[in-house]
Every structure is written in structure tokens, then in C-alpha cells.
Coordinates of C-alpha atoms in Angstrom, one line a residue:
X454 CA -33.7 69.6 55.7
X455 CA -34.4 69.5 51.9
X456 CA -33.9 73.2 51.4
X457 CA -30.5 72.8 53.0
X458 CA -29.4 70.1 50.8
X459 CA -30.6 72.0 47.6
X460 CA -28.6 75.0 48.9
X461 CA -25.5 72.8 49.4
X462 CA -25.9 71.4 46.0
X463 CA -26.0 74.9 44.3
X464 CA -22.8 75.7 46.2
X465 CA -20.9 72.7 44.9
X466 CA -22.2 73.4 41.5
X467 CA -20.8 76.8 41.6
X468 CA -17.6 75.5 42.7
X469 CA -17.6 73.0 39.9
X470 CA -18.1 76.0 37.5
X471 CA -15.2 78.0 39.1
X472 CA -12.8 75.0 38.7
X473 CA -13.8 74.6 35.1
X474 CA -13.3 78.4 34.3
X475 CA -9.8 78.0 36.1
X476 CA -8.7 75.3 33.7
X477 CA -6.0 76.2 31.3
X478 CA -7.6 77.4 28.0
X479 CA -6.0 75.9 24.9
X480 CA -6.2 78.2 21.9
X481 CA -6.5 77.4 18.4
X482 CA -2.9 78.5 17.5
X483 CA -1.6 76.4 20.5
X484 CA -3.6 73.4 19.3
X485 CA -2.2 73.7 15.6
X486 CA 1.4 74.1 17.2
X487 CA 1.0 71.0 19.3
X488 CA -0.3 69.0 16.3
X489 CA 2.5 70.0 14.1
X490 CA 4.9 68.7 16.8
X491 CA 3.6 65.8 18.2
X492 CA 0.8 64.3 15.9
X493 CA 1.9 60.8 14.9
X494 CA 0.6 60.9 11.3
X495 CA 2.6 64.2 10.8
X496 CA 5.8 62.7 12.3
X497 CA 5.5 59.7 9.9
X498 CA 5.0 62.1 7.0
X499 CA 8.0 64.2 7.9
X500 CA 10.2 61.2 8.1
X501 CA 8.9 60.1 4.7
X502 CA 10.0 63.5 3.3
X503 CA 13.5 62.9 4.8
X504 CA 13.9 59.7 3.2
X505 CA 13.0 61.3 -0.2
X506 CA 15.6 63.9 0.4
X507 CA 18.2 61.4 1.2
X508 CA 17.3 59.8 -2.2
X509 CA 17.9 63.1 -4.0
X510 CA 21.6 63.1 -2.6
X511 CA 24.6 63.2 -4.9
X512 CA 25.4 59.9 -3.2
X513 CA 22.4 58.3 -4.6
X514 CA 22.6 59.9 -8.1
X515 CA 24.8 57.5 -10.1
X516 CA 27.2 60.3 -11.1
X517 CA 29.9 59.3 -8.7
X518 CA 32.4 56.6 -9.5
X519 CA 32.6 53.1 -7.6
X520 CA 35.9 52.2 -6.0
X521 CA 36.6 48.7 -4.8
X522 CA 39.6 47.0 -3.1
X523 CA 40.5 43.6 -3.6
X524 CA 43.1 41.5 -1.8
X525 CA 44.2 37.6 -1.6
X526 CA 46.6 35.1 -0.5
X527 CA 47.2 31.6 -1.4
X528 CA 49.7 28.9 -0.3
X529 CA 50.5 25.6 -2.5
X530 CA 52.2 22.8 -1.3
X531 CA 53.2 20.0 -3.7
X532 CA 55.8 17.3 -4.7
X533 CA 57.6 17.8 -8.1
X534 CA 60.4 16.0 -10.2
X535 CA 62.0 17.7 -13.0
X536 CA 65.0 16.8 -15.3
X537 CA 67.8 19.2 -16.2
X538 CA 69.3 19.9 -19.4
X539 CA 72.5 17.9 -18.5
X540 CA 70.3 15.0 -17.7
X541 CA 70.3 15.5 -13.9
X542 CA 67.1 14.7 -12.2
X543 CA 66.0 16.8 -9.3
X544 CA 63.2 16.1 -6.9
X545 CA 61.4 18.7 -4.7
X546 CA 59.2 17.2 -2.0
X547 CA 56.8 19.5 0.0
X548 CA 57.8 22.6 -2.5
X549 CA 55.8 25.6 -1.0
X550 CA 54.5 28.3 -3.4
X551 CA 52.8 31.5 -1.9
X552 CA 51.0 34.0 -3.8
X553 CA 49.9 37.6 -2.5
X554 CA 47.8 40.2 -4.4
X555 CA 46.0 43.5 -3.8
X556 CA 44.4 45.9 -5.9
X557 CA 42.2 49.0 -6.1
X558 CA 39.6 49.3 -8.9
X559 CA 37.8 52.2 -10.3
X560 CA 34.5 52.2 -12.5
X561 CA 32.9 55.1 -13.7
X562 CA 30.1 55.5 -16.4
X563 CA 30.8 58.5 -18.7
X564 CA 27.4 58.1 -20.7
X565 CA 24.5 55.9 -20.2
X566 CA 22.0 57.2 -22.7
X567 CA 21.0 60.2 -20.3
X568 CA 19.1 57.6 -18.1
X569 CA 21.2 58.8 -15.1
X570 CA 20.2 62.4 -15.7
X571 CA 16.4 61.6 -16.1
X572 CA 16.5 59.4 -13.1
X573 CA 18.2 62.1 -11.0
X574 CA 15.5 64.5 -12.2
X575 CA 12.6 61.9 -11.4
X576 CA 14.0 61.6 -7.7
X577 CA 13.9 65.4 -7.4
X578 CA 10.2 65.4 -8.6
X579 CA 9.4 62.4 -6.2
X580 CA 10.8 64.4 -3.3
X581 CA 8.4 67.4 -4.3
X582 CA 5.7 64.9 -4.5
X583 CA 6.5 63.3 -1.1
X584 CA 6.5 67.2 0.4
X585 CA 3.0 67.6 -1.2
X586 CA 1.7 64.4 0.4
X587 CA 3.0 65.5 3.7
X588 CA 1.3 68.9 3.1
X589 CA -1.8 67.0 2.5
X590 CA -1.5 65.0 5.6
X591 CA -0.9 68.4 7.7
X592 CA -4.2 69.8 6.0
X593 CA -6.3 66.8 6.7
X594 CA -4.8 66.6 10.3
X595 CA -5.6 70.4 10.9
X596 CA -9.1 69.9 9.7
X597 CA -9.4 66.8 12.0
X598 CA -7.9 68.7 14.7
X599 CA -10.5 71.4 14.5
X600 CA -13.4 69.1 14.0
X601 CA -12.5 67.6 17.3
X602 CA -11.5 71.0 18.8
X603 CA -14.9 72.6 18.0
X604 CA -16.8 69.3 19.1
X605 CA -15.0 70.0 22.5
X606 CA -16.0 73.8 22.3
X607 CA -19.6 73.0 21.5
X608 CA -20.0 70.4 24.4
X609 CA -18.4 72.9 26.6
X610 CA -21.1 75.5 25.9
X611 CA -23.8 72.8 26.1
X612 CA -22.8 71.8 29.2
X613 CA -22.7 75.4 30.6
X614 CA -26.2 75.8 29.2
X615 CA -27.4 72.6 30.8
X616 CA -25.8 73.8 34.1
X617 CA -27.6 76.8 34.0
X618 CA -30.9 75.1 33.4
X619 CA -30.2 72.8 36.2
X620 CA -29.4 75.8 38.4
X621 CA -32.8 77.2 37.4
X622 CA -34.5 74.1 38.0
X623 CA -32.9 74.0 41.6
X624 CA -34.0 77.3 42.3
X625 CA -37.5 76.2 41.2
X626 CA -37.6 73.3 43.6
X627 CA -36.4 75.4 46.4
X628 CA -39.3 77.8 45.7
X629 CA -41.8 74.8 45.3
X630 CA -40.5 73.4 48.7
X631 CA -41.2 76.6 50.3
X632 CA -44.6 77.1 48.9
X633 CA -45.4 73.5 50.1
X634 CA -44.1 74.0 53.5
X635 CA -46.3 77.1 53.8
X636 CA -49.5 75.7 52.2
X637 CA -49.2 77.7 49.1
X638 CA -48.8 74.7 46.7
X639 CA -49.5 71.1 46.7
X640 CA -47.0 68.3 46.8
X641 CA -47.3 67.8 43.2
X642 CA -45.5 70.9 42.3
X643 CA -42.6 69.6 44.5
X644 CA -42.4 66.3 42.7
X645 CA -42.5 67.9 39.3
X646 CA -39.7 70.2 40.1
X647 CA -37.8 67.3 41.5
X648 CA -38.3 65.3 38.4
X649 CA -37.2 68.3 36.2
X650 CA -34.1 68.5 38.4
X651 CA -33.4 64.8 37.9
X652 CA -33.7 65.1 34.2
X653 CA -31.4 68.1 34.1
X654 CA -28.8 66.4 36.4
X655 CA -28.8 63.3 34.0
X656 CA -28.5 65.4 30.9
X657 CA -25.4 67.2 32.8
X658 CA -23.7 63.9 33.6
X659 CA -24.1 62.7 30.0
X660 CA -22.8 66.2 28.6
X661 CA -19.9 66.0 30.9
X662 CA -19.0 62.5 29.9
X663 CA -19.2 63.4 26.4
X664 CA -16.9 66.4 26.8
X665 CA -14.4 64.3 28.6
X666 CA -14.4 61.7 25.7
X667 CA -13.9 64.4 23.1
X668 CA -11.1 66.0 25.0
X669 CA -9.4 62.6 25.0
X670 CA -10.0 62.4 21.3
X671 CA -8.5 65.9 20.8
X672 CA -5.5 64.9 23.0
X673 CA -4.9 61.9 20.6
X674 CA -4.8 64.1 17.6
X675 CA -2.2 66.3 19.5
X676 CA 0.1 63.3 20.0
X677 CA -1.1 63.0 23.8
X678 CA 1.0 66.0 24.5
X679 CA -1.4 67.3 27.2
X680 CA -1.2 65.9 30.7
X681 CA -3.5 68.0 32.5
X682 CA -7.1 68.7 32.0
X683 CA -7.9 71.8 29.8
X684 CA -10.6 73.9 28.2
X685 CA -10.8 75.4 24.8
X686 CA -11.6 78.8 23.3
X687 CA -15.1 79.1 22.4
X688 CA -14.7 82.3 20.6
X689 CA -15.4 81.9 16.9
X690 CA -14.0 84.4 14.2
X691 CA -15.0 83.7 10.5
X692 CA -12.5 84.7 8.1
X693 CA -13.2 87.3 5.4
X694 CA -13.3 85.2 2.3
X695 CA -12.3 86.4 -1.1
X696 CA -15.2 86.3 -3.9
X697 CA -16.2 82.6 -5.3
X698 CA -14.4 83.0 -8.8
X699 CA -11.1 84.0 -7.2
X700 CA -11.2 81.3 -4.6
X701 CA -12.0 78.8 -7.0
X702 CA -9.1 79.9 -9.2
X703 CA -6.6 79.5 -6.3
X704 CA -8.2 75.9 -5.7
X705 CA -7.2 75.0 -9.1
X706 CA -3.6 76.2 -8.4
X707 CA -3.2 75.2 -4.8
X708 CA -5.3 72.2 -4.2
X709 CA -3.0 69.4 -2.7
X710 CA -4.4 66.6 -4.6
X711 CA -4.5 68.3 -7.9
X712 CA -0.9 69.5 -7.3
X713 CA 0.1 65.9 -6.7
X714 CA -1.5 64.8 -9.9
X715 CA 0.4 67.6 -11.7
X716 CA 3.6 66.2 -10.2
X717 CA 2.8 62.7 -11.2
X718 CA 2.4 64.0 -14.7
X719 CA 5.9 65.3 -14.5
X720 CA 7.2 62.3 -13.1
X721 CA 5.7 60.1 -15.8
X722 CA 7.1 62.4 -18.4
X723 CA 10.5 61.8 -17.1
X724 CA 10.0 58.0 -16.9
X725 CA 9.1 58.0 -20.6
X726 CA 12.5 59.7 -21.4
X727 CA 14.2 57.4 -19.0
X728 CA 12.9 54.2 -20.7
X729 CA 14.0 55.7 -24.2
X730 CA 17.6 56.3 -22.8
X731 CA 17.9 52.3 -23.2
X732 CA 18.0 52.7 -26.9
X733 CA 21.4 54.6 -26.5
X734 CA 25.1 53.1 -25.9
X735 CA 26.7 53.1 -22.4
X736 CA 30.3 54.2 -22.2
X737 CA 32.3 53.3 -19.1
X738 CA 35.7 54.1 -17.8
X739 CA 37.8 51.5 -15.8
X740 CA 40.9 51.8 -14.0
X741 CA 42.9 49.6 -11.8
X742 CA 46.2 49.7 -9.6
X743 CA 47.5 46.3 -8.5
X744 CA 50.5 44.6 -6.6
X745 CA 51.2 40.9 -7.0
X746 CA 54.0 38.9 -5.2
X747 CA 54.8 35.4 -5.7
X748 CA 57.5 33.3 -3.8
X749 CA 58.6 29.7 -4.4
X750 CA 61.1 27.4 -2.4
X751 CA 61.2 24.8 -5.0
X752 CA 64.7 24.1 -6.3
X753 CA 63.0 23.5 -9.7
X754 CA 61.7 27.2 -9.8
X755 CA 63.0 29.5 -12.5
X756 CA 62.6 32.4 -9.9
X757 CA 62.2 32.1 -6.1
X758 CA 60.3 35.3 -5.7
X759 CA 58.6 37.5 -8.2
X760 CA 57.0 41.0 -7.4
X761 CA 54.9 43.2 -9.7
X762 CA 53.0 46.4 -9.6
X763 CA 51.1 48.1 -12.3
X764 CA 48.2 50.6 -13.4
X765 CA 45.8 49.7 -16.1
X766 CA 42.8 51.6 -17.6
X767 CA 40.5 51.2 -20.2
X768 CA 37.2 52.5 -21.8
X769 CA 34.2 50.2 -22.7
X770 CA 31.1 50.6 -24.8
X771 CA 28.2 48.8 -24.5
X772 CA 25.2 48.9 -27.0
X773 CA 22.1 46.8 -26.4
X774 CA 20.9 46.6 -30.2
X775 CA 18.0 44.5 -29.6
X776 CA 16.7 43.0 -26.2
X777 CA 13.8 41.0 -27.4
X778 CA 11.5 43.9 -27.3
X779 CA 11.5 44.6 -23.6
X780 CA 12.6 48.3 -23.9
X781 CA 9.9 48.9 -26.7
X782 CA 7.3 47.6 -24.3
X783 CA 8.5 49.7 -21.4
X784 CA 8.4 52.8 -23.6
X785 CA 4.9 52.0 -24.8
X786 CA 3.7 51.2 -21.0
X787 CA 5.3 54.5 -19.8
X788 CA 3.5 56.6 -22.6
X789 CA 0.1 54.9 -21.6
X790 CA 0.8 55.6 -17.9
X791 CA 1.5 59.3 -18.8
X792 CA -1.9 59.5 -20.7
X793 CA -3.7 57.8 -17.8
X794 CA -2.3 60.7 -15.6
X795 CA -3.7 63.2 -18.0
X796 CA -7.1 61.6 -18.1
X797 CA -7.0 61.5 -14.0
X798 CA -6.3 65.3 -14.0
X799 CA -9.4 66.0 -16.4
X800 CA -11.5 64.0 -14.2
X801 CA -10.2 65.5 -10.8
X802 CA -10.7 69.0 -12.2
X803 CA -14.6 68.1 -12.8
X804 CA -14.7 66.6 -9.3
X805 CA -12.8 69.6 -7.9
X806 CA -15.4 72.0 -9.2
X807 CA -18.2 70.0 -7.9
X808 CA -16.7 69.7 -4.4
X809 CA -15.8 73.4 -4.2
X810 CA -19.3 74.4 -5.2
X811 CA -20.9 72.1 -2.8
X812 CA -18.4 73.4 0.0
X813 CA -19.3 77.1 -1.0
X814 CA -22.8 76.7 -1.0
X815 CA -22.6 74.5 2.4
X816 CA -20.7 77.3 4.1
X817 CA -23.0 80.0 3.0
X818 CA -25.9 78.1 4.0
X819 CA -24.6 77.1 7.4
X820 CA -23.5 80.5 8.1
X821 CA -26.9 82.0 7.4
X822 CA -28.5 79.5 9.7
X823 CA -26.1 80.3 12.4
X824 CA -27.1 84.0 12.2
X825 CA -30.8 83.1 12.3
X826 CA -30.1 81.0 15.3
X827 CA -28.2 84.0 16.9
X828 CA -31.4 86.0 16.5
X829 CA -33.6 83.2 17.7
X830 CA -31.5 83.1 21.1
X831 CA -32.6 86.6 21.7
X832 CA -36.4 85.8 21.2
X833 CA -36.0 82.7 23.3
X834 CA -34.3 84.4 26.2
X835 CA -37.0 87.2 26.1
X836 CA -39.7 84.7 26.0
X837 CA -38.2 82.9 29.1
X838 CA -37.5 86.0 31.1
X839 CA -41.2 87.0 30.7
X840 CA -42.4 83.4 31.4
X841 CA -40.1 83.3 34.6
X842 CA -41.5 86.8 35.8
X843 CA -45.2 85.5 35.4
X844 CA -44.3 82.2 37.1
X845 CA -42.8 83.9 40.1
X846 CA -46.0 86.0 40.2
X847 CA -48.1 82.9 40.1
X848 CA -49.6 83.8 36.7
X849 CA -48.3 80.7 35.1
X850 CA -48.1 77.0 36.0
X851 CA -44.7 74.9 36.4
X852 CA -45.6 73.0 33.0
X853 CA -45.5 76.3 31.0
X854 CA -42.6 77.4 32.9
X855 CA -40.7 74.3 32.1
X856 CA -41.7 74.5 28.5
X857 CA -40.1 77.9 28.2
X858 CA -37.1 76.7 29.9
X859 CA -36.6 73.8 27.6
X860 CA -37.1 76.0 24.6
X861 CA -34.4 78.3 25.7
X862 CA -31.9 75.4 26.3
X863 CA -33.0 73.8 22.8
X864 CA -32.3 77.2 21.3
X865 CA -29.0 77.5 23.0
X866 CA -28.0 74.0 21.9
X867 CA -29.1 74.6 18.4
X868 CA -27.2 77.9 18.1
X869 CA -24.1 76.1 19.3
X870 CA -24.3 73.3 16.7
X871 CA -24.9 76.0 14.0
X872 CA -22.0 78.1 15.2
X873 CA -19.4 75.3 15.0
X874 CA -20.9 73.6 12.0
X875 CA -20.5 76.8 10.1
X876 CA -16.8 77.1 11.2
X877 CA -16.1 73.5 10.1
X878 CA -17.9 74.2 6.7
X879 CA -15.5 77.2 6.3
X880 CA -12.3 75.2 7.1
X881 CA -13.5 72.4 4.5
X882 CA -13.8 75.1 1.9
X883 CA -10.5 76.5 2.7
X884 CA -9.0 73.0 2.6
X885 CA -10.3 72.4 -0.9
X886 CA -9.0 75.7 -1.9
X887 CA -5.4 75.0 -0.8
X888 CA -5.8 78.0 1.9
X889 CA -6.3 76.3 5.3
X890 CA -2.7 76.7 6.1
X891 CA -2.6 80.3 5.2
X892 CA -5.2 81.6 7.6
X893 CA -4.7 82.7 11.2
X894 CA -6.5 80.4 13.7

């Protein structure tokens, strides 16, 4: 009866493995495409870029004139009394006076000390800065994506390894049960095998649970765009990196944070010029076209109705000769902010070199560890195969067999960890170098 249950369990495990294999495999390229389209942080960054583009429009530049329209109407009723030249007195009770007016006014700044020009250039530079910030958001998202993606891949391979270990333990339990039934072994062998099966089953349950949790984390990075269960590609291809010196030169050119600092320096240079523009005068042009009509039913009025239309224009000059020193203060502060940006750049260049060297050494170290673990797998597998053969021949006890089984499982888990740790280290190095979006996944 126990043997039948064990066989049914092995069949169910096989079916579960087949269903796992039948799941849709999410490739790295597909994952990147889904993240770029659905990730919430990237969506927000793209909207921020669109706002910056709108701010650089000609409609927000200050180069266009302003046109306003005005209209009004008024009614006035009053009692009045007047004396004519011949001595006659006239009285007007409830005399009504109506006034209507409308006008179109134009205002245009011909010259504002070049402040408008520098402000427009600043908006253009700010747009580019926003695009760099969006790029950094995308780079961080891609790194986060693959950190979770490869965690799913590692747990998937770990689950497969634990599942294979459980299958071996089940086969051992079947063998121990048969040996006990035919008097070739004691009950202790069966109990030891059952304990190992239970432990492997618990490890498998925990691994599956972790796998599902990380799949949900991955789906969150993808903007919850996956509705069905999925699997990931466990194949790892390491990129052929150029030499260290060349890669560091690219980091000094294309690192997203450094490029933002350079852009802030350009913006602050324009701010200094913008503040200095307040020293110069402002020349403006004004124009107006107006219509006015007045009607009066009073017998004392000189004219009962008067209508006028006309065009007017003018040029104005405003020169702030002294504003209490606020312009001088703003210019000084702008220069200090520019100096601060240059100091921050010097500091970041030192930090960048340190981070690059650390990332380079970390990648080389983890890649070498992975290669050693790959070789260790072959040794552990060979050791297990020989131990299994001796165990079937009765030359080894179950404790020695179990130890070889655990050693093989640990070697596989360590190899999996080393493989994906090396890949993440590579991506971190490429991100620092500004190259993470230029590789094929």
C-alpha cells in the first residue's frame, strides 16, 4: 500500500513538472519591452519629459505678444438743472446717459536685456536634464527588473534541483520499503528515508512559495501586465566587455548621474546670465484700437450722441537703475550655485572612479567564482553517481548516500547563486558605465 502511494506521488510530481515546463517563457527582451511600456515609474518619468517639452514651446517662450480685449457699458440717471444764456432755466429730471466702449490692446517686449533669450535656453537645457533623469529612471528600472527576473530564474532552477532531490529520496524510500518487506533491511532504514522525503518536501514547498512571491514582484515591475502564470529563461549569456580603461572612459562620458551634473552646470551658467540681464533696460511696444459711444437724452446736453473710434500706439522704456541691491545679490548667489555645481562634479568624478573599480572587480570575482562552481558541479555529480551505485550494491549506508545527495544539491544551489550574482554584477557595471541600455538582453 505504501509503495502504491509513493508511485502515485512520483506520477503527480512528474505531471507538475510537465505543467511547469508548459508555462509561457518570458524572455529578457520581452521583459524589457513590457517594463518600458507598463512600468509605473517609467510612465511618470515620460509624463515629466512631456511637461518639459511643453515648457520649451514657443507659446511659453515670452517671444510672442499679448493681446487683450476690453469692453464695458454704463448707464447713469440723474436730475439736473441749467440756465441758458438768455436767462431761461431748464430742468431735466431722470436724464439718462449711456456709455459703451470696446478696445483691443497689444503689448510686446522688444528688448528685455536678453533675459528672455537666456530663459528660453534654460528651458531647453531643463528639458534635456529631464530626459536624462528619465533615462536614469529607465536604467534603474532595468537593473531592478533583472535583479528580480534572475531571482525568479535562480529560484526556478533551485526548485528543479530540490524536486530532483525529492524524486531520488522517493525512489530510496521505495527501495527501503521493499528491502524491509523482504527482510533485507530494518525498519530504521524506512524511517530514515521517510524523514528525508519529508524534509525534501518541505524544502520544495518553501522554494515554490518563494518562487511565486518573486514572480509577483517581477509582475509588479512590469506594471502588472502579466495575467497568466509564466516562467523565465534560465539561460545566461555574459557580454564581451571591452577593456577596463576604455569602459571607464565611457563611464566618464555617458554615466547618467554625471551627465545630469554637467547639464546642471550649463543651466546654472545660463541662470547667471539671466540674472545679469536685469541690469539692462526693457523696451516695450504697445498698441490699441478702441471704440466708444455715448448717448444722452438730457435737454441740457450739448450732443445727444457721440461715437469715436481710433488707433493708438507707443514705445516704452523701463530701466531699473537701482533696486535696493536685490539684483546684485541674485547674481552673486547664482555664481555661488554655479561654483557649487562644479565642486559637486569634482567630487562625483572621484566617487565614480571608486564605484567603477569596485564594480569591475566585483564582476570579475563573481564571474570567476561561477566558473569554479561550474567545475565543482561536475565533481559533485560524479561523486554522487559513484555513491549511488555503491549504495544500490549495498556497499554504503543511507547516511553516506544522503550526505552525497545533500552535497550535490548544495553544489547546484551554490552554482545557481553564483551564476545569477555574476550576471547582476555585470549589469551593475554596465549601468555605471552608461551602457546598460546599449546591450542585447
